[in-house]
């Protein structure tokens, strides 16, 4: 498939993000444990962390050496940020586009929280087998509150929306100023549908924001 959200899990833990580092951690609904899979023309995938707008699963320094760290970094489309996915024993092997043998690997096959994730030569061990579980569609309803268009309020609203990055957001009381702000801050991820109640872009909007990387 293409353009879907999923968790990537090893044993009973999910791939998660701490700062820019990728590791395994106890399963939760946190957005840093959700990844968006975007299929490329060469059938590889760019895997975007849902806690961000453009940071992707990547091999540090574009090195294919054993033990090279896996992290998230700004999207460029480089080979170090693309992954080929193969099914094996009902799970999946994620191979880096950097090499025909370098695959995603959990350090020492540990299942402990905060265990690091790196790449290693494909050796067929369980430490290189992952489950990919597609998530359900997520939706948010948010009354942005037209009477409080100030930096304190707007920063908190934008931060909240980014922290969840739901598939769709229904907004209420979004004046023209609010709409312009939302588009400028979140337009890289979301497209917008809706008219102002006074016609066109005038007045408050009860608009729908949708993740344009998933939906058209």
XYZ file of C-alpha atoms in Angstrom, residues 42-117:
76
model
C 11.203 2.649 -7.084
C 8.883 0.777 -4.647
C 10.856 1.889 -1.614
C 9.151 3.775 1.212
C 9.849 7.055 2.912
C 8.666 6.624 6.500
C 7.601 9.886 8.151
C 7.267 10.234 11.907
C 3.789 11.531 12.731
C 5.095 13.664 15.564
C 6.603 15.979 12.947
C 5.737 17.423 9.563
C 8.786 16.328 7.580
C 11.216 14.276 9.680
C 11.750 10.755 8.408
C 13.329 7.455 9.419
C 16.961 7.665 8.286
C 20.402 6.112 8.603
C 22.848 8.532 10.207
C 25.571 9.842 7.943
C 24.365 7.709 5.023
C 26.681 4.924 6.202
C 25.800 1.271 5.634
C 28.296 -0.015 8.216
C 27.118 -2.377 10.933
C 25.888 -0.502 13.988
C 25.179 2.805 12.251
C 22.519 4.663 14.193
C 18.965 5.114 12.941
C 17.365 8.472 13.640
C 14.868 10.975 12.273
C 16.052 13.879 10.158
C 14.702 16.438 7.734
C 13.359 14.880 4.579
C 15.561 15.030 1.481
C 14.613 11.842 -0.376
C 18.177 10.511 -0.165
C 18.883 6.771 -0.196
C 19.597 6.935 3.542
C 15.922 7.880 4.034
C 14.339 5.195 1.863
C 13.456 1.649 2.885
C 12.488 -1.499 1.013
C 10.067 -3.737 2.894
C 9.988 -7.535 2.614
C 7.662 -9.987 4.294
C 9.249 -12.839 6.247
C 7.604 -15.291 8.615
C 4.517 -13.109 8.854
C 6.569 -10.048 9.806
C 8.679 -7.558 7.881
C 12.312 -6.800 7.174
C 13.116 -3.136 6.458
C 16.180 -2.824 4.206
C 17.955 0.461 3.724
C 18.211 1.710 0.149
C 21.896 2.321 0.925
C 22.784 -1.362 0.664
C 21.464 -4.720 -0.463
C 22.226 -6.198 2.966
C 21.803 -3.430 5.613
C 18.516 -3.797 7.509
C 16.788 -2.258 10.513
C 17.947 -4.024 13.683
C 17.287 -3.768 17.438
C 20.501 -3.669 19.450
C 21.317 -7.113 20.880
C 17.720 -8.217 20.307
C 16.750 -6.621 23.619
C 13.114 -5.865 24.408
C 13.922 -3.345 27.144
C 12.541 0.192 26.921
C 14.963 2.671 25.316
C 16.907 -0.014 23.470
C 18.548 1.608 20.472
C 17.741 0.854 16.837
